[in-house]
Short mmCIF file of C-alpha atoms and ligand atoms in Angstrom, two decimals:
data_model
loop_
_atom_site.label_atom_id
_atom_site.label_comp_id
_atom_site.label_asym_id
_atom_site.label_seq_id
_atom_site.Cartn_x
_atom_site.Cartn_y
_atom_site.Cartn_z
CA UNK A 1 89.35 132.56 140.40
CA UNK A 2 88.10 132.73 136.81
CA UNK A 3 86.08 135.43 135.39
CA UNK A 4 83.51 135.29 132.15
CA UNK A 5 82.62 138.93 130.98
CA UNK A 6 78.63 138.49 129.80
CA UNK A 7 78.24 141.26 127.21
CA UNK A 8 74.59 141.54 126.82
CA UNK A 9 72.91 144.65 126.85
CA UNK A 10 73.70 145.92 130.26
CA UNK A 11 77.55 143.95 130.74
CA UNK A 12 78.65 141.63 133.56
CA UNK A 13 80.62 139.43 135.05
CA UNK A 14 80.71 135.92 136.63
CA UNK A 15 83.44 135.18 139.19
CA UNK A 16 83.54 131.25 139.75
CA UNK A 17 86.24 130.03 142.44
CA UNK A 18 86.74 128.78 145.90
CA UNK A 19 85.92 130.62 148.62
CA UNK A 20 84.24 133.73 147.18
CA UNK A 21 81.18 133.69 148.68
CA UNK A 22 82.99 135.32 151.56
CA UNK A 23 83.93 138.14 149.66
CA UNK A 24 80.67 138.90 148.30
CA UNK A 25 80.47 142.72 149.31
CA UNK A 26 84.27 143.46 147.96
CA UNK A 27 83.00 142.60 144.77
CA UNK A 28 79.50 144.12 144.79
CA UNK A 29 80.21 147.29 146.17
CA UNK A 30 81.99 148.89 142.89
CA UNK A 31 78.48 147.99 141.39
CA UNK A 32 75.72 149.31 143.71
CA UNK A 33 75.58 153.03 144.30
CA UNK A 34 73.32 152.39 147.55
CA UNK A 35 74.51 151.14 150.58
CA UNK A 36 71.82 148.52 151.51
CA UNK A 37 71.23 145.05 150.58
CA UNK A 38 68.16 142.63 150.76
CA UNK A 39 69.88 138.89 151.00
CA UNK A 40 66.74 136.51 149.96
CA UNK A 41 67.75 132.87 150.84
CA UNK A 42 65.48 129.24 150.94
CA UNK A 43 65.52 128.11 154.37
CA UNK A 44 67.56 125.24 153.41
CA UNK A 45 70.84 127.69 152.31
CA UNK A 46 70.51 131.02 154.26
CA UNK A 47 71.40 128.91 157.72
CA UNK A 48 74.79 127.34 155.52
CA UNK A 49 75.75 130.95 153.99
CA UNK A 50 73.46 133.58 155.01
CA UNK A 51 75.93 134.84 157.83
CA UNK A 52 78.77 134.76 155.87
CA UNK A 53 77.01 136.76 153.08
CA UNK A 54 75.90 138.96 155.44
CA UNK A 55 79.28 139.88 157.01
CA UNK A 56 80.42 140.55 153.68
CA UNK A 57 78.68 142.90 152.73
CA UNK A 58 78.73 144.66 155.91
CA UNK A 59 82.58 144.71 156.27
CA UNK A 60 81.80 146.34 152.38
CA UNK A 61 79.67 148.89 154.52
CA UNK A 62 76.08 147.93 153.22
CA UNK A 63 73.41 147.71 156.06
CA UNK A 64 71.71 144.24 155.52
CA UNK A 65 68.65 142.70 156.00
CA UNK A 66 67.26 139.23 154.89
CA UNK A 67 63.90 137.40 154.00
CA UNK A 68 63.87 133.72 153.78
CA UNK A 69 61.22 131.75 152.21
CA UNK A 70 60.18 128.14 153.11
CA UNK A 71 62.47 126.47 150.59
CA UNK A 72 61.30 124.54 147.34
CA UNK A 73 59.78 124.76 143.86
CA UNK A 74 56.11 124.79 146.17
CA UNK A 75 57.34 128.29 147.01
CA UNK A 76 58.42 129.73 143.63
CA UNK A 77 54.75 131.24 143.10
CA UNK A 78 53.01 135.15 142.74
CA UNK A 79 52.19 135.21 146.55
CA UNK A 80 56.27 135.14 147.59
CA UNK A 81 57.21 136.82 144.59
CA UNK A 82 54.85 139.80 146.71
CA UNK A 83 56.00 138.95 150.05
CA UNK A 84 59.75 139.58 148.45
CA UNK A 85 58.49 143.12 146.96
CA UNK A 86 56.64 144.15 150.22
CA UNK A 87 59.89 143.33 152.31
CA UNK A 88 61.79 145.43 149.92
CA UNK A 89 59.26 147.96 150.19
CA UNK A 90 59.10 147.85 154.11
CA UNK A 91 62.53 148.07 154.53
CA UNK A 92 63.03 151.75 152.18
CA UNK A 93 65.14 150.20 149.60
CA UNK A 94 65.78 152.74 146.27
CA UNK A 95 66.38 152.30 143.38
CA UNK A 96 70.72 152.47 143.86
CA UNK A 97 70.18 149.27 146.51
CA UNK A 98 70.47 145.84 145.61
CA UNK A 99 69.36 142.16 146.07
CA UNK A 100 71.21 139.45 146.97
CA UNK A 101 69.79 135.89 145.72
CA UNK A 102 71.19 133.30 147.80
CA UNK A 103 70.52 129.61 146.46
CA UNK A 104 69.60 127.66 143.63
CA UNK A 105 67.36 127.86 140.63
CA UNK A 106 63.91 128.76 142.36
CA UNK A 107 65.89 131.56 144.90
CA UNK A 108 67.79 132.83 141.66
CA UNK A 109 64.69 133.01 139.30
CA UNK A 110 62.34 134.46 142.11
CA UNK A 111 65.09 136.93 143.42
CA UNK A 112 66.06 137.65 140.18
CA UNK A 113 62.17 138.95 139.48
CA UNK A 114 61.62 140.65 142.29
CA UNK A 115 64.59 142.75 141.66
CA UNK A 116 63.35 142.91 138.18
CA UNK A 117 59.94 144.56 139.17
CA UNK A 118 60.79 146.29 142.43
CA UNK A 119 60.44 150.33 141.83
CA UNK A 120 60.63 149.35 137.77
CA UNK A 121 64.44 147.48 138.36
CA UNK A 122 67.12 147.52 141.02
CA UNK A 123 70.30 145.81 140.79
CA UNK A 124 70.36 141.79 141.44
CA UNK A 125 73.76 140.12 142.47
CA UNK A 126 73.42 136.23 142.13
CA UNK A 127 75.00 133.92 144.34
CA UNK A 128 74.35 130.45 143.04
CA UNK A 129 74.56 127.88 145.55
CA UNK A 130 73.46 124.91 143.21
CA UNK A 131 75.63 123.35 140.30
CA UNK A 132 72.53 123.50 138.39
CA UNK A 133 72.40 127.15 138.89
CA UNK A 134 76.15 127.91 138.77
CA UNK A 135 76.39 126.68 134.97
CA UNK A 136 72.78 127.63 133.86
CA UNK A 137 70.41 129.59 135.81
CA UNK A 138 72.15 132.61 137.31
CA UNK A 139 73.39 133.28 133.93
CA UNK A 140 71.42 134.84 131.24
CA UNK A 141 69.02 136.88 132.68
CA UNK A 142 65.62 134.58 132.71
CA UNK A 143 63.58 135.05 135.79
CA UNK A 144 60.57 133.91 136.74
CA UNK A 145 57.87 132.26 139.30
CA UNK A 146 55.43 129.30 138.03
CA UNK A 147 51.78 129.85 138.01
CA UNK A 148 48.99 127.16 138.11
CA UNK A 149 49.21 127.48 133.76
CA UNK A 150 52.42 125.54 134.18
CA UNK A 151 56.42 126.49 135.61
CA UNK A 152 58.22 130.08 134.86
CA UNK A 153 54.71 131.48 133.35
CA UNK A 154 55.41 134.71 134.88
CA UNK A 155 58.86 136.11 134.25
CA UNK A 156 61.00 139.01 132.57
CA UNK A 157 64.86 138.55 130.92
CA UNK A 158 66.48 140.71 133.42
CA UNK A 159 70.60 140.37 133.56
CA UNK A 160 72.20 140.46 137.03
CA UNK A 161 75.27 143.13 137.59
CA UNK A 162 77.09 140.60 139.04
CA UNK A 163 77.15 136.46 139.48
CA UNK A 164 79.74 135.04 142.88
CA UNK A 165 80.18 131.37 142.02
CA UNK A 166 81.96 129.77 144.99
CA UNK A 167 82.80 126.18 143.99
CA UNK A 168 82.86 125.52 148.24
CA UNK A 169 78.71 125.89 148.06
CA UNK A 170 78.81 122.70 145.94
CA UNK A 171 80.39 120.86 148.83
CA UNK A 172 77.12 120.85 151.43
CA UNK A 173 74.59 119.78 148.69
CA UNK A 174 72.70 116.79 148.89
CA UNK A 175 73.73 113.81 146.47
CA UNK A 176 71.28 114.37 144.19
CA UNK A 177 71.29 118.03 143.60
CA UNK A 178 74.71 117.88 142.83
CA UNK A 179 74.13 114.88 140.42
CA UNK A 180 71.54 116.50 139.13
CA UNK A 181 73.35 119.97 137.94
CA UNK A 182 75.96 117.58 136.06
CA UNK A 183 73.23 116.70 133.37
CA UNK A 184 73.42 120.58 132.48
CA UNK A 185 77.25 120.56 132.39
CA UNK A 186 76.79 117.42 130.05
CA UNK A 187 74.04 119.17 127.70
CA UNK A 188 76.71 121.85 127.00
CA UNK A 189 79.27 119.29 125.69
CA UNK A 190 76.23 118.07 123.31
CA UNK A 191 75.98 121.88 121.94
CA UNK A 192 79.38 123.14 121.45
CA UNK A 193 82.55 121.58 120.86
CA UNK A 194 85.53 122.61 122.64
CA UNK A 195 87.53 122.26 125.70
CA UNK A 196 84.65 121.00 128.17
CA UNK A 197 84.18 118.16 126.20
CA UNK A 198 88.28 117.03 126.68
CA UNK A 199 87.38 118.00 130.81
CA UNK A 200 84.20 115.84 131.09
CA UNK A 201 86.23 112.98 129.58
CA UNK A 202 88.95 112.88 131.16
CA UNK A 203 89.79 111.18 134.93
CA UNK A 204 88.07 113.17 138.02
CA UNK A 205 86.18 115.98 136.16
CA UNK A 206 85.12 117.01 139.56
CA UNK A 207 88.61 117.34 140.96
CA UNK A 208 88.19 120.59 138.05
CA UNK A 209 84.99 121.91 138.93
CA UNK A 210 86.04 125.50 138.79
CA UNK A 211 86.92 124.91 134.67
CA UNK A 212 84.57 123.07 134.04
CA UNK A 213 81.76 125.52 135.21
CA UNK A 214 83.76 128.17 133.75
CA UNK A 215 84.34 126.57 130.44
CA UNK A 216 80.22 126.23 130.70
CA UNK A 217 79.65 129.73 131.63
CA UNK A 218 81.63 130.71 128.32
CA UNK A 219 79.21 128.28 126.50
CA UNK A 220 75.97 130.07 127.72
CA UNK A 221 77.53 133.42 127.32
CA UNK A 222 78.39 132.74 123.83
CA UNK A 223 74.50 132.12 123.23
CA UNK A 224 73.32 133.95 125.32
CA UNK A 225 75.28 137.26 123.91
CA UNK A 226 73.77 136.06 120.16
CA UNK A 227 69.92 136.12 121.19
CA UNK A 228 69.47 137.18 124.77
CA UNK A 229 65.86 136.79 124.28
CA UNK A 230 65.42 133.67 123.06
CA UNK A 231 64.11 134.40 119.44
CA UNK A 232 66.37 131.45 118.22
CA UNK A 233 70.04 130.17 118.73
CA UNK A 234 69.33 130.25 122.85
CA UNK A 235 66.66 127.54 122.39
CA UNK A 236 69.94 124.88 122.07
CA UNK A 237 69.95 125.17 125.81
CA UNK A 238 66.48 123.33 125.57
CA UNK A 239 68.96 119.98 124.59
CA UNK A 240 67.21 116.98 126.64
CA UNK A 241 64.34 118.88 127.91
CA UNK A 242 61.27 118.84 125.93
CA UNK A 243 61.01 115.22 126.80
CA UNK A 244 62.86 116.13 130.50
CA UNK A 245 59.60 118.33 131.24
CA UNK A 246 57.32 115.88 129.92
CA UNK A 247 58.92 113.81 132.69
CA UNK A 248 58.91 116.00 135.11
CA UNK A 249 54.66 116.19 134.64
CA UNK A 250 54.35 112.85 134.57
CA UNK A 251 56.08 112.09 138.03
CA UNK A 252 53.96 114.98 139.27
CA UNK A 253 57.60 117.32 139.31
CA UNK A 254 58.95 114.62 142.08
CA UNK A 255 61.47 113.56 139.59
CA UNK A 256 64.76 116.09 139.78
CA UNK A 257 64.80 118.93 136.95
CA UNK A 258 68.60 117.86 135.82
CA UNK A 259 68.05 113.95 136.37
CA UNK A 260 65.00 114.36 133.69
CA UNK A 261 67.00 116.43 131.17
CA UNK A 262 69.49 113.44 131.32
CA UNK A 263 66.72 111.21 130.44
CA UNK A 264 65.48 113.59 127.34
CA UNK A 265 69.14 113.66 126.29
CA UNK A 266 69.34 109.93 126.01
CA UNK A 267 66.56 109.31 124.51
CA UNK A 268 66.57 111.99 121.71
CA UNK A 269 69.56 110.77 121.12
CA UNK A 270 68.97 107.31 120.81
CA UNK A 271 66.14 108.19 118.47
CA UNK A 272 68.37 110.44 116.53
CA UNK A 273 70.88 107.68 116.04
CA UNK A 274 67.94 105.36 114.99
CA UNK A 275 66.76 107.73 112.17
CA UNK A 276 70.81 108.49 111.16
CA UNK A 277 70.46 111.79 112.37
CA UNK A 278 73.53 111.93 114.33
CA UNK A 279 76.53 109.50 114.53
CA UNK A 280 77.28 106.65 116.52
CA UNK A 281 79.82 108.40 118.64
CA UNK A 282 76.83 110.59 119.50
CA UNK A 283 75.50 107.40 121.09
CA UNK A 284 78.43 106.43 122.73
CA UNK A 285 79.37 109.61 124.07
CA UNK A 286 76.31 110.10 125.59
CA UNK A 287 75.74 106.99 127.69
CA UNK A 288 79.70 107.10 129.02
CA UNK A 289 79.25 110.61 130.27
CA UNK A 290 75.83 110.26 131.50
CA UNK A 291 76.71 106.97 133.41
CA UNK A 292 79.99 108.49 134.57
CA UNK A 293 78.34 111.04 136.49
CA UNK A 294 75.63 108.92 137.97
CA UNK A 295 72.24 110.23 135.62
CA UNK A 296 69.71 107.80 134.16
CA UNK A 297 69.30 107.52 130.94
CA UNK A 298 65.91 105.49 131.09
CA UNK A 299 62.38 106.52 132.68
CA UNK A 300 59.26 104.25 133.49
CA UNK A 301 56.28 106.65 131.78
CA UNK A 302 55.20 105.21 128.60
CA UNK A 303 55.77 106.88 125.38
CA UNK A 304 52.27 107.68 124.58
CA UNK A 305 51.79 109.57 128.18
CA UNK A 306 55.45 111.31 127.22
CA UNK A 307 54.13 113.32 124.57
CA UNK A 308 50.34 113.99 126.07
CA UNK A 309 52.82 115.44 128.36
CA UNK A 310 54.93 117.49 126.36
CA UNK A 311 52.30 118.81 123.74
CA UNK A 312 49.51 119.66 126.56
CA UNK A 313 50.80 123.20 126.93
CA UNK A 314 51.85 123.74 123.27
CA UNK A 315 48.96 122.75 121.43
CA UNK A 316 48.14 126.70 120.36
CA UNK A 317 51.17 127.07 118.55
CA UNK A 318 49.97 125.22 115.16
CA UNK A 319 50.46 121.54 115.59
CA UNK A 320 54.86 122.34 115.42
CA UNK A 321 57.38 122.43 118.28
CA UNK A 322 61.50 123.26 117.54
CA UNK A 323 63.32 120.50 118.97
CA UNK A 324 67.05 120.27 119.57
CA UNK A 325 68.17 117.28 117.51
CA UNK A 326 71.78 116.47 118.31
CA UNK A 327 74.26 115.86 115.03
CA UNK A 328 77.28 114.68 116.79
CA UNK A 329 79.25 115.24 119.47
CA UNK A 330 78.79 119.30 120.41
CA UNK A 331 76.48 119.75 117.31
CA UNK A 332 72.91 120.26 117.68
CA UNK A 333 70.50 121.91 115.32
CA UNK A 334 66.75 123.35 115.62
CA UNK A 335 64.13 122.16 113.90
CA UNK A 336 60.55 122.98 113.98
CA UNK A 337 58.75 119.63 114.51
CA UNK A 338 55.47 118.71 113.41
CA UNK A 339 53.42 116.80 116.64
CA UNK A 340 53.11 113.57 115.14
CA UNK A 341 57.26 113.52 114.35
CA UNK A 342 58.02 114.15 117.68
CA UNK A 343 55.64 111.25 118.92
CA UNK A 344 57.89 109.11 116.39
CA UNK A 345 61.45 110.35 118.09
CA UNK A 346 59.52 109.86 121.60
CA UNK A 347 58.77 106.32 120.58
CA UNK A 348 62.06 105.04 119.22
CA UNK A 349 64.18 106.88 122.56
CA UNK A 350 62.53 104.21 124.48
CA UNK A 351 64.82 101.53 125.18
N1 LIG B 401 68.01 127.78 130.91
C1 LIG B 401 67.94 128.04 129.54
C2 LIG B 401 68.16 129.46 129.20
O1 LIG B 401 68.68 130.22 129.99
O2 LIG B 401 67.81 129.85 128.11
#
């Protein structure tokens, strides 16, 4: 088992390892002056996990209850964000009780808010279930649902007390969601130099999953712990997806979060390498990893439609947008962007 120490404003820790999801309540129950706990689960994990969360924290001595939502982004909206708070609210919790969020991104973010709001902020354990969410949601303290303005519209930064990463969850994921939480692990070896680049290169990352999420947990909590409110430095986590979201709208959001952010990765990149902006081991870095771990680097929407897409919600903030233009391999800097400049990068990314 590793464990990161997050030292934002209220401290915590992530635990990543195998089989931890099972001990759950053991490592809660120092944390949580109460003694009962709200699991909230999709309905695609809480039949995979829920039980054994459950027992966990019962053997722990909490009394547990749990309310599952039908799963998907569809669901990550105002009207279950209430259903959440009224199921907290029927069931007496206080103030010293806490939520469990069982799943992925949209479980984690929704959770993560309702714990946020509930009685002005109970405690919020996050059990990641998701790759994606093991190396970059459940960590930092952004939560949020989506409104019909656009995704995450309505949100608070509100840390968890405590993230359980059990590398086993990653086992029952479908193909693509796993694929898809590898273009995360490979934006981090874009931003920062250091040991996960070495891991991601060398034979069988996945054979050292538990590093390499570790090693990417260190990554966020080293930006995360220098602007925890995303004033500046935390906007290099954006690497890949100002055109990724752009993508993501123009497939109508049926193209996967991660496998999008791959294809804003290559591209800026390619268009950073065109303008000498970063190096050619940039370039060549970039299509290895992302072809080693099975993410496209190439989308059909043309570039025109690309940035209609990615300006259409920005438009009020004075014609500029910071983009994350990558250096060389692990470097990245922001840079505020005038419109038309970005249209340029989107243009020359096309292959
Ligand atoms: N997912 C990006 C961030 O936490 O800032």
């Amino acid at each position: 088992m590793k464990t990161i120490e997050i030292n934002t404003a209220r401290p915590y820790k992530v635990v990543v390892g195998s089989g931890l999801i099972g001990q759950t309540g053991e490592l809660a129950a120092p944390l949580i002056r109460g003694r009962k706990a709200v699991i909230v689960a999709g309905s695609n994990v809480f039949p995979l996990y829920g039980e054994a969360v459950r027992e966990s924290l019962e053997r722990a001595g909490f009394s547990v209850c749990s309310t599952v939502y039908p799963a998907g982004e569809k669901s990550k909206t105002a009207d279950t964000l209430v259903d959440i708070l009224n199921f907290l609210a029927e069931h007496q919790l206080t103030r010293a009780d806490a939520v469990f969020a069982l799943g992925g991104g949209v479980t984690g973010d929704m959770a993560g808010l309702a714990a946020a709001l509930y009685q002005r902020g109970i405690t919020c354990v996050q059990l990641p279930t998701t790759l994606l969410a093991a190396v970059d949601s459940s960590v930092g303290g952004k939560t949020a649902v989506n409104l019909k303005a656009g995704k995450n519209q309505m949100g608070v930064f509100s840390q968890p007390a405590l993230v359980v990463c059990d590398t086993d969850c990653l086992k029952t994921l479908p193909p693509e969601v796993y694929t898809e939480g590898w273009a995360e692990v490979v934006k981090y070896a874009f931003i920062r130099q250091g040991p996960l680049q070495e891991l991601l290169l060398a034979e069988k990352p996945e054979e050292r999953i538990e590093e390499i999420i570790a090693e990417c947990v260190k990554i966020k909590r080293d930006v995360v712990t220098e602007d925890e409110f995303d004033l500046g430095t935390r906007q290099l986590l954006n690497f890949g997806h100002t055109i990724g979201h752009a993508i993501e709208k123009c497939s109508g959001y049926s193209w996967y979060h991660g496998m999008a952010v791959a294809v804003g990765m290559a591209m800026m990149i390619r268009a950073c390498r065109k303008k000498g902006i970063c190096d050619e081991e940039c370039l060549e870095k970039a299509e290895l990893l992302l072809k080693k771990f099975g993410l496209p680097q190439d989308c059909e929407y043309p570039a025109e439609a690309l940035l209609e897409a990615a300006v259409s919600d920005k438009k009020r903030s004075g014609g500029t947008i910071t983009l994350v233009l990558p250096e060389s391999f692990g470097v990245c800097t922001l840079q505020k962007t005038p419109f038309e400049q970005l249209g340029e990068l989107i243009a020359l990314g096309k292959r």
